[in-house]
mmCIF file with all atom_site columns, C-alpha atoms in Angstrom:
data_model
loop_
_atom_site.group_PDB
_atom_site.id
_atom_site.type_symbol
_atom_site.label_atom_id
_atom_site.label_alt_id
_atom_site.label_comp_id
_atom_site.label_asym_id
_atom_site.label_entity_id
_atom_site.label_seq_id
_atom_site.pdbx_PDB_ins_code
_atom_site.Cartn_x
_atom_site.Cartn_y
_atom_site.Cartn_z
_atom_site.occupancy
_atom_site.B_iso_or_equiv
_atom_site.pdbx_formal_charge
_atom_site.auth_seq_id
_atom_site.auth_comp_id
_atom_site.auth_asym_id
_atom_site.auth_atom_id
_atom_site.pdbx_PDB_model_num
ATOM 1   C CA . UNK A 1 1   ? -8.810 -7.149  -14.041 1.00 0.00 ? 1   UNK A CA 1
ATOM 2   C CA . UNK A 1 2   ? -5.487 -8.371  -13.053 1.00 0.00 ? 2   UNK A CA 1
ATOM 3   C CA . UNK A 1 3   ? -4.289 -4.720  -12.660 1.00 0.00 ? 3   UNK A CA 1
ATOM 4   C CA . UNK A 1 4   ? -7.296 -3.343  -10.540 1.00 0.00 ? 4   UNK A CA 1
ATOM 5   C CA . UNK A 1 5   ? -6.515 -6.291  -8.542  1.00 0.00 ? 5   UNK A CA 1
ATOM 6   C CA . UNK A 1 6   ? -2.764 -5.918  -8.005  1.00 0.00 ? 6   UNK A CA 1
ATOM 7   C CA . UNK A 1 7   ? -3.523 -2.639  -6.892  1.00 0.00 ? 7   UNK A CA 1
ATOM 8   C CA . UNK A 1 8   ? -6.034 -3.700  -4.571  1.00 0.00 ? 8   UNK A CA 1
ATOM 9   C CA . UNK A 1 9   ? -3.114 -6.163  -3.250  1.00 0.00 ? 9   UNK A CA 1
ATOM 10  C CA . UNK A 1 10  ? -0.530 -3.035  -3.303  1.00 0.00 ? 10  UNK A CA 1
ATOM 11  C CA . UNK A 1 11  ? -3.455 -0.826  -0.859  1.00 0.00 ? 11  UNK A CA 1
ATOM 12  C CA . UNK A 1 12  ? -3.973 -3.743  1.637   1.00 0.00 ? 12  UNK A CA 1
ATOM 13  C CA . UNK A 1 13  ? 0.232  -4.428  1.921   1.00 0.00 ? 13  UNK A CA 1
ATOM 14  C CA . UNK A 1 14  ? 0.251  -1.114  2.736   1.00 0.00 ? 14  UNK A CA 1
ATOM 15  C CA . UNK A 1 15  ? -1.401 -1.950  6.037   1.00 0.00 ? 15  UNK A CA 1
ATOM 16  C CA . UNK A 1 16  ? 1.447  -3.669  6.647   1.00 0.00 ? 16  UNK A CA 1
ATOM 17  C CA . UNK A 1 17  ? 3.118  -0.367  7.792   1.00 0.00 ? 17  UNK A CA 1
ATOM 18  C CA . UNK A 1 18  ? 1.866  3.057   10.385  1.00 0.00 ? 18  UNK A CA 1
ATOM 19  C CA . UNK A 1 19  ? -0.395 3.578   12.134  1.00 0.00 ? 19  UNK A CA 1
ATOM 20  C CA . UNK A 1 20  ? -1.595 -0.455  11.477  1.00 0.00 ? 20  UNK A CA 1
ATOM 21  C CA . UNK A 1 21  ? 1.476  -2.475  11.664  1.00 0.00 ? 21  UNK A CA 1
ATOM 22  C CA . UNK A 1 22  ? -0.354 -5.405  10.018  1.00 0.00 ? 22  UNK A CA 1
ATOM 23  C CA . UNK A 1 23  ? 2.329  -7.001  9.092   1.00 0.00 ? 23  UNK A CA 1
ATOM 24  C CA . UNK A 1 24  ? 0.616  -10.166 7.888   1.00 0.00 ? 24  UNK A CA 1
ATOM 25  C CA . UNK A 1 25  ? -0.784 -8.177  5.354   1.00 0.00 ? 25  UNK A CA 1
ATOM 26  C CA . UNK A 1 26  ? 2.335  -7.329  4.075   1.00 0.00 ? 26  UNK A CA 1
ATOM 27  C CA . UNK A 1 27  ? 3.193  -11.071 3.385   1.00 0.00 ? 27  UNK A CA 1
ATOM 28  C CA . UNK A 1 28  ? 0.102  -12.235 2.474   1.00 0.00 ? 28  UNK A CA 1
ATOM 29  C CA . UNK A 1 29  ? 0.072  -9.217  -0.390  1.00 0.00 ? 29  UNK A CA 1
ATOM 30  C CA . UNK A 1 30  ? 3.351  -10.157 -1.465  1.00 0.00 ? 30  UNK A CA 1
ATOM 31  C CA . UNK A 1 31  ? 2.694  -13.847 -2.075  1.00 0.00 ? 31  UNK A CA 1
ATOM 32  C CA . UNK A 1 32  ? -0.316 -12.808 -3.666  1.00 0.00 ? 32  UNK A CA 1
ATOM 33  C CA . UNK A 1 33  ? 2.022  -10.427 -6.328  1.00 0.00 ? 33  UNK A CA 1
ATOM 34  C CA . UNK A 1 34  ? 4.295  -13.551 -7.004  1.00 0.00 ? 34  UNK A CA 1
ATOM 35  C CA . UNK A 1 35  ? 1.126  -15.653 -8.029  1.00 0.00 ? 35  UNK A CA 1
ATOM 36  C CA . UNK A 1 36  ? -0.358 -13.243 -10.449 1.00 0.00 ? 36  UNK A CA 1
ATOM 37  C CA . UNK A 1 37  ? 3.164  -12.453 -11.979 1.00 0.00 ? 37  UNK A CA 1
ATOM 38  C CA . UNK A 1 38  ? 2.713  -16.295 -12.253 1.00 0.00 ? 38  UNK A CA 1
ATOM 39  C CA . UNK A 1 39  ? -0.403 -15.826 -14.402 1.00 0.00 ? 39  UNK A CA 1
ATOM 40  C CA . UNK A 1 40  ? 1.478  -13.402 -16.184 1.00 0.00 ? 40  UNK A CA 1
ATOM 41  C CA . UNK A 1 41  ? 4.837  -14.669 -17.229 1.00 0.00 ? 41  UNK A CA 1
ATOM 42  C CA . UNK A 1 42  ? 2.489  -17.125 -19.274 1.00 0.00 ? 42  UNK A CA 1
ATOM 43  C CA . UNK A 1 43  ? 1.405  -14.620 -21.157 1.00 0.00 ? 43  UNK A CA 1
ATOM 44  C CA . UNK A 1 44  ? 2.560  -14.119 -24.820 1.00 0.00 ? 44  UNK A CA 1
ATOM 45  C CA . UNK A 1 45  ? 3.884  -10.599 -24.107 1.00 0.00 ? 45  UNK A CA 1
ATOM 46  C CA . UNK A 1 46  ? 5.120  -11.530 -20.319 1.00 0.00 ? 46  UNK A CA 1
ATOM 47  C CA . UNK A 1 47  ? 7.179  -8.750  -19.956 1.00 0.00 ? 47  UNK A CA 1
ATOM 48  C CA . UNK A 1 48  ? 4.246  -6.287  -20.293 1.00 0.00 ? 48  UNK A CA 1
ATOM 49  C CA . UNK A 1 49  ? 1.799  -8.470  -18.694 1.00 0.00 ? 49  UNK A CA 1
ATOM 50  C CA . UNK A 1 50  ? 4.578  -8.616  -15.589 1.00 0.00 ? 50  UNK A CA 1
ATOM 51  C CA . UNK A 1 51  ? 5.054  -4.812  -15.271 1.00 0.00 ? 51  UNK A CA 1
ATOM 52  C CA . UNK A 1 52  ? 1.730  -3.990  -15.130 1.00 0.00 ? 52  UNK A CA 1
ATOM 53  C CA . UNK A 1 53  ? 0.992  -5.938  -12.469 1.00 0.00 ? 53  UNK A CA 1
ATOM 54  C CA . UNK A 1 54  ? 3.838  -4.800  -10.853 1.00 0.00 ? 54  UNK A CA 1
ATOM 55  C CA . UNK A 1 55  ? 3.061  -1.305  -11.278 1.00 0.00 ? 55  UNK A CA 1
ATOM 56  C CA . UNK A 1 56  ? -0.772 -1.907  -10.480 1.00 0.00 ? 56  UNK A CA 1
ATOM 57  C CA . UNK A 1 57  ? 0.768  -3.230  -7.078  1.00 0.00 ? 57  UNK A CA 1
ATOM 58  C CA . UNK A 1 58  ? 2.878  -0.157  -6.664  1.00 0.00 ? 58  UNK A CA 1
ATOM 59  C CA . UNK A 1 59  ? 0.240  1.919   -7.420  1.00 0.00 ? 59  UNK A CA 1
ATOM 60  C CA . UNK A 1 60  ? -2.084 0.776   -4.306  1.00 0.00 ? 60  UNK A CA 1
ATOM 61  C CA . UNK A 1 61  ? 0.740  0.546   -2.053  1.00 0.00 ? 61  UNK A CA 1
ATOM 62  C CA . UNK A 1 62  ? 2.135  3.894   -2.649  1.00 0.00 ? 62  UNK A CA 1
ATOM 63  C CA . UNK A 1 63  ? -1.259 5.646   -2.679  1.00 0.00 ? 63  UNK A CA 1
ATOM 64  C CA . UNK A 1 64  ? -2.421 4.223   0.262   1.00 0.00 ? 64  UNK A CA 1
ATOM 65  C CA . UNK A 1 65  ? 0.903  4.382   2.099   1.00 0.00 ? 65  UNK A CA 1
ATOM 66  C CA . UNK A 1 66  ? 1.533  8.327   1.086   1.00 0.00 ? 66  UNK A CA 1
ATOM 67  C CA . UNK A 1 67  ? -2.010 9.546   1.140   1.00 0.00 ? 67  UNK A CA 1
ATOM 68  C CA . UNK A 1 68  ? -0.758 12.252  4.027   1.00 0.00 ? 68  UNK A CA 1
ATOM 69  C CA . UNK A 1 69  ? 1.410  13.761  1.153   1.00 0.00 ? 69  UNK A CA 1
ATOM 70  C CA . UNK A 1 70  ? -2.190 14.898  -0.359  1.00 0.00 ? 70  UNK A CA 1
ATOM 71  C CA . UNK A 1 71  ? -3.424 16.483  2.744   1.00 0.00 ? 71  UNK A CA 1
ATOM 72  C CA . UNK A 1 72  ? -1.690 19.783  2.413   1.00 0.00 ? 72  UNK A CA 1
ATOM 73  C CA . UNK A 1 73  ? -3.358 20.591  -0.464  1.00 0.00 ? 73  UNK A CA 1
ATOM 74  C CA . UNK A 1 74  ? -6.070 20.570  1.374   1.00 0.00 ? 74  UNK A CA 1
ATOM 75  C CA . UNK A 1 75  ? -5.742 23.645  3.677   1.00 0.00 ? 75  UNK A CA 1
ATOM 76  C CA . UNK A 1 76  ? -7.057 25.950  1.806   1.00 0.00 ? 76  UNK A CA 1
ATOM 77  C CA . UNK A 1 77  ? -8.698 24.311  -1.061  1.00 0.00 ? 77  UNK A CA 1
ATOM 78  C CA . UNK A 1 78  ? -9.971 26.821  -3.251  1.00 0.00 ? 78  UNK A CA 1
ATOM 79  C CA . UNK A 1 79  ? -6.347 27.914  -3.643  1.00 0.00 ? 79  UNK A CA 1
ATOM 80  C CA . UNK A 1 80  ? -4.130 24.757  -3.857  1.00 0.00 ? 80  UNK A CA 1
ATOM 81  C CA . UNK A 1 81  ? -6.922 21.411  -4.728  1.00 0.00 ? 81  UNK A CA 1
ATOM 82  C CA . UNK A 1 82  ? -6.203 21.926  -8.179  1.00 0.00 ? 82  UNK A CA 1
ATOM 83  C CA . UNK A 1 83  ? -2.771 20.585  -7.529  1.00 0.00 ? 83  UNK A CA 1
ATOM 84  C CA . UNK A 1 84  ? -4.254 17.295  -5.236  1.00 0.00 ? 84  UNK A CA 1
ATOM 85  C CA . UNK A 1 85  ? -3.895 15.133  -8.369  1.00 0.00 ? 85  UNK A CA 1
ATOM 86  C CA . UNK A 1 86  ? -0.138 15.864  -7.811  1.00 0.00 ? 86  UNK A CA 1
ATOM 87  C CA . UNK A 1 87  ? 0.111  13.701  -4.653  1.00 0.00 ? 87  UNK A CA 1
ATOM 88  C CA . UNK A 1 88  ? -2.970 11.228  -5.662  1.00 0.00 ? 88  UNK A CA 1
ATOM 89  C CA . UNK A 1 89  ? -2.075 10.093  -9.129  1.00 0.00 ? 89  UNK A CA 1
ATOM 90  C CA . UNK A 1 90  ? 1.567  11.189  -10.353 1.00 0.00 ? 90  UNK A CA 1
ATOM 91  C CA . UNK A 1 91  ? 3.679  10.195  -7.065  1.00 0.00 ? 91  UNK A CA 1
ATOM 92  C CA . UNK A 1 92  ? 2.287  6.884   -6.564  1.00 0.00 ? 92  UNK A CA 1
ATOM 93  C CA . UNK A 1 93  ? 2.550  6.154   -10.500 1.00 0.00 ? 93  UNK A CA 1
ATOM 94  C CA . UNK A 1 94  ? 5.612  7.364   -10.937 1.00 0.00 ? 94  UNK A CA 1
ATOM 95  C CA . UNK A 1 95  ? 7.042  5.715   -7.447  1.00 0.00 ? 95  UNK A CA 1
ATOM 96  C CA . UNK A 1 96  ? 5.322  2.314   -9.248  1.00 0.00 ? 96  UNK A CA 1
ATOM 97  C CA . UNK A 1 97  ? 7.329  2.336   -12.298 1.00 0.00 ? 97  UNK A CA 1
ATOM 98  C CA . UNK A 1 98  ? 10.578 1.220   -10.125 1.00 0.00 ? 98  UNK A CA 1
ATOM 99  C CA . UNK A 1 99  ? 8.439  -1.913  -8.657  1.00 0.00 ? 99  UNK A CA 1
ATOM 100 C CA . UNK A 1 100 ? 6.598  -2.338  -12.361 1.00 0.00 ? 100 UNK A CA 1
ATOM 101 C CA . UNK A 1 101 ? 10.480 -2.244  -14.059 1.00 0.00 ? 101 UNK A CA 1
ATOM 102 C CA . UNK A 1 102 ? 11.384 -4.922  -10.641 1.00 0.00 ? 102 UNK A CA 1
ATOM 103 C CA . UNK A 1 103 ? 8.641  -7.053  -11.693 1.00 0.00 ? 103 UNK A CA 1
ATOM 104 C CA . UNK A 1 104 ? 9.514  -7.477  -15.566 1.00 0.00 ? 104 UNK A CA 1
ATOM 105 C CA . UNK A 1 105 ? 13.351 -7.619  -14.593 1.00 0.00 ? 105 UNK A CA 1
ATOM 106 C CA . UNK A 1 106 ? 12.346 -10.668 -12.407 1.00 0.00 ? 106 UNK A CA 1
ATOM 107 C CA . UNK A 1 107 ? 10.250 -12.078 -15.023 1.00 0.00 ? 107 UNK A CA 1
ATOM 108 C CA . UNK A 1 108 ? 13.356 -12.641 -17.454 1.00 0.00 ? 108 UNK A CA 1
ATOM 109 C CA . UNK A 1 109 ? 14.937 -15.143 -14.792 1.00 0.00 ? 109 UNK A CA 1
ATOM 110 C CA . UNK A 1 110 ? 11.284 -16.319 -13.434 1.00 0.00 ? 110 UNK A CA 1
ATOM 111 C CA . UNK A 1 111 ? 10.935 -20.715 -13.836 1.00 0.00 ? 111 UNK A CA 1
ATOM 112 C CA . UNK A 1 112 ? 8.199  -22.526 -11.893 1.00 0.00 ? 112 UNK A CA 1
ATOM 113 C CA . UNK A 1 113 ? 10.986 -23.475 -9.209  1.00 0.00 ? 113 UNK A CA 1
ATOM 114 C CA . UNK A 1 114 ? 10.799 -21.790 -5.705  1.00 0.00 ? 114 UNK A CA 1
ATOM 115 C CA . UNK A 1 115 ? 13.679 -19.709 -7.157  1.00 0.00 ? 115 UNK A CA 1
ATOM 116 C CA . UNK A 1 116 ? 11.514 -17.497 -8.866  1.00 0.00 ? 116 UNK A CA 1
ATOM 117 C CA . UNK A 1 117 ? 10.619 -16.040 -4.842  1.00 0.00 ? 117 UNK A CA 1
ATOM 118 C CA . UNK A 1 118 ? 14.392 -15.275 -4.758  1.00 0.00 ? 118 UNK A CA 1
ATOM 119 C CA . UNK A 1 119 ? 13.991 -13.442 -8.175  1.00 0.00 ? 119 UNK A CA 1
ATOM 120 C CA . UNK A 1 120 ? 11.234 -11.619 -7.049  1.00 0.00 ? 120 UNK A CA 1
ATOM 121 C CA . UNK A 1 121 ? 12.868 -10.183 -3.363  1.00 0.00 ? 121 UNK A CA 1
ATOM 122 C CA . UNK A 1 122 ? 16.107 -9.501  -5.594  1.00 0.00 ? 122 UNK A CA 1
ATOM 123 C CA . UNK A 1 123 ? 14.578 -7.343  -7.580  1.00 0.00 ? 123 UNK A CA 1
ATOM 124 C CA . UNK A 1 124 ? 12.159 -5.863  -5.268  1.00 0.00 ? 124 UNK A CA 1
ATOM 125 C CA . UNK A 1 125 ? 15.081 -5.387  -2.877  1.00 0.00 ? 125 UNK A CA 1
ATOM 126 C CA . UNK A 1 126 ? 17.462 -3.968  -5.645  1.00 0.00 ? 126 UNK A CA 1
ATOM 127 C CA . UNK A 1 127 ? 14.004 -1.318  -6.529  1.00 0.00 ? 127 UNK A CA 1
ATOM 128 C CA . UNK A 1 128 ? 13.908 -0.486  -3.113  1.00 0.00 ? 128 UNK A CA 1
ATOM 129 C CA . UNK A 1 129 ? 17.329 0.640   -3.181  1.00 0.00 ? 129 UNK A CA 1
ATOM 130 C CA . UNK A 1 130 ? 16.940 2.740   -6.118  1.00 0.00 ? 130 UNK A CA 1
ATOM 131 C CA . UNK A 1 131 ? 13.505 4.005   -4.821  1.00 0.00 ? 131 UNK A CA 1
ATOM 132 C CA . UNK A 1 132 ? 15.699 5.135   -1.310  1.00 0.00 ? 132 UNK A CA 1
ATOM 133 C CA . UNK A 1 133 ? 18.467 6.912   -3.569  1.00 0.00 ? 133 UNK A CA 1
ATOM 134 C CA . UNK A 1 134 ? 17.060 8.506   -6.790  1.00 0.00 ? 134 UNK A CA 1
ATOM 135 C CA . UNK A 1 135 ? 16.219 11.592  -7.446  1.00 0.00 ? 135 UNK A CA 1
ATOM 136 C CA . UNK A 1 136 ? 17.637 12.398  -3.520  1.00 0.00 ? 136 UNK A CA 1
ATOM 137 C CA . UNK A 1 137 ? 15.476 9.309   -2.343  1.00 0.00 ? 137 UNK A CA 1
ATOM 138 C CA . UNK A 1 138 ? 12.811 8.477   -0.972  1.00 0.00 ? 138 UNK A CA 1
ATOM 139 C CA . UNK A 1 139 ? 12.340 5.701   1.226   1.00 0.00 ? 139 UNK A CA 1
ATOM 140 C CA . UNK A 1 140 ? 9.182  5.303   2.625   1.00 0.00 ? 140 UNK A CA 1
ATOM 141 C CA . UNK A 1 141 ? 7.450  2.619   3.636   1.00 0.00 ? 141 UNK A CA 1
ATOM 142 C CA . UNK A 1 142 ? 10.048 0.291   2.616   1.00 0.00 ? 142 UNK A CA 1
ATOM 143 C CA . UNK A 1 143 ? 9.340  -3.435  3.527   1.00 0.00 ? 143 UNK A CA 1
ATOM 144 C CA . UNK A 1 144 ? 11.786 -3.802  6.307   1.00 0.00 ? 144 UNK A CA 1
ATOM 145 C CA . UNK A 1 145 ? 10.242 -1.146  8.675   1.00 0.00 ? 145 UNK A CA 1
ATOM 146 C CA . UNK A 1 146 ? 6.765  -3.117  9.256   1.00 0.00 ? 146 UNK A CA 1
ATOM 147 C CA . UNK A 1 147 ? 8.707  -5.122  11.948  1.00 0.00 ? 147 UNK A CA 1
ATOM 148 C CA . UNK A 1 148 ? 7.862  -3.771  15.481  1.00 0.00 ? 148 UNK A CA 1
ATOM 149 C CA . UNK A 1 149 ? 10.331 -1.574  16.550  1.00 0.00 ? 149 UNK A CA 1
ATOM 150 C CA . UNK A 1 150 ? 13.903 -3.514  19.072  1.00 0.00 ? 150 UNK A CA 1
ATOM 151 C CA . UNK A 1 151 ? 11.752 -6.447  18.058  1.00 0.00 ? 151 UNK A CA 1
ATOM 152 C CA . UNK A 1 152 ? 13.482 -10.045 17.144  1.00 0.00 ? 152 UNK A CA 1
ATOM 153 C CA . UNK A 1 153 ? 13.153 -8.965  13.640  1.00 0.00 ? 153 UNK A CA 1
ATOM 154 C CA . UNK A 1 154 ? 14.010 -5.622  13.540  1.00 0.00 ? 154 UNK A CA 1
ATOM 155 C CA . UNK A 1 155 ? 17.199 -6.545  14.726  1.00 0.00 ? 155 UNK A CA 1
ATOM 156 C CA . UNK A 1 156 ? 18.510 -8.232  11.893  1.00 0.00 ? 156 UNK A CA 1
ATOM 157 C CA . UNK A 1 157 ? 18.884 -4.436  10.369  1.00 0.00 ? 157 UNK A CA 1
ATOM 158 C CA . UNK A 1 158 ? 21.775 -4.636  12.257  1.00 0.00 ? 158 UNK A CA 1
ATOM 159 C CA . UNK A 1 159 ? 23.454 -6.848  10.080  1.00 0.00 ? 159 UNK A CA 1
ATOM 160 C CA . UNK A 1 160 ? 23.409 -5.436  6.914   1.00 0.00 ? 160 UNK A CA 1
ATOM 161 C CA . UNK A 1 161 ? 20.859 -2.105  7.331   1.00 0.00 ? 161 UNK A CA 1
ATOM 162 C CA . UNK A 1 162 ? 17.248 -1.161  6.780   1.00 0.00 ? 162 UNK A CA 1
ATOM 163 C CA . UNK A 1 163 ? 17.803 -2.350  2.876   1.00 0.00 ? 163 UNK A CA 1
ATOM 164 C CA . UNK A 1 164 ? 19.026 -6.117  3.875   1.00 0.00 ? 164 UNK A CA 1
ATOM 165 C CA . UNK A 1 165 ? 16.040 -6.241  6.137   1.00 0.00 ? 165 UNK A CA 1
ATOM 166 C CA . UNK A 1 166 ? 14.070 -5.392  3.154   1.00 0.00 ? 166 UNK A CA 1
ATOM 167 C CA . UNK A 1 167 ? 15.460 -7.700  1.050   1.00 0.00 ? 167 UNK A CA 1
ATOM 168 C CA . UNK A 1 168 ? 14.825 -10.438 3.983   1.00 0.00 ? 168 UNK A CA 1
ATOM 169 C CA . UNK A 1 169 ? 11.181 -9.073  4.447   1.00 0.00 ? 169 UNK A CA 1
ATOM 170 C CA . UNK A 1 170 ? 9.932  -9.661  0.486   1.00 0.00 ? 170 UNK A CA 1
ATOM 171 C CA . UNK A 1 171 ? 11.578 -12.893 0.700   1.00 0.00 ? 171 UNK A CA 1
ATOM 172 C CA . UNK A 1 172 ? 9.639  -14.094 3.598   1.00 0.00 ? 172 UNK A CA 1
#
């Protein structure tokens, strides 16, 4: 249950982002993630317990964030839809491993302190630089580009890139 639910989290944080710009939801899904990794680094095998939740997140977010990449394979169906589970199940699972591996990284520093929210946008931040350069990168969607646009926010990019703003954005 814990996974179907971190990916439930992982598909409503990704209304955090276009066309919704919900960014509450983006907050609200990553508090959410810290609590159940919570539940989970009392677990016997943590580390497990902590990437599967952490992938389960990833999971949601990416397949509701890059559903569009699926689309294309729908032009002409008869020719190409055996392909669809190319976009629907292997790019959003393999895009979760990073945040799963983030999640059980965190988990070997994680105490019941607030310092276990720095842990967590650490990691997350350090996935979401890996994400944006493996493999020629891929950066979509990453946490620092729910902010509106020249707004108050946004601006802090400015200081240290789309990356710090990330980092900033999971820690909030």
């Amino acid at each position: 249950t814990a996974i179907g639910f971190s990916a439930l989290l992982g598909a409503f944080c990704a209304l955090g982002f276009a066309p919704f710009h919900i960014t509450p939801a983006l907050l609200v899904s990553f508090t959410a993630l810290v609590w159940l990794l919570d539940g989970a680094r009392g677990r016997r095998r943590w580390g497990l317990s902590m990437f599967v939740r952490g992938w389960g997140f990833g999971f949601g977010f990416f397949l509701v964030g890059m559903y569009w990449t699926a689309l294309p394979f729908l032009v002409e169906p008869e020719k190409h839809a055996i392909f669809i589970w190319m976009p629907l199940i292997a790019l959003p699972g393999g895009m979760a491993l990073i945040w799963g591996a983030a999640c059980a990284l965190a988990g070997a520093f994680w105490s019941a302190s607030p310092s276990r929210v720095f842990m967590f946008a650490f990691f997350m931040g350090a996935a979401e630089l890996t994400r944006g350069v493996l493999f020629g990168g891929f950066p979509w969607n990453l946490a620092g580009t729910t902010w509106v646009p020249g707004g108050a926010v946004s601006q802090l990019a400015s200081v240290g890139g789309i990356y710090w703003l990330t980092l900033l954005t999971v820690f909030m």
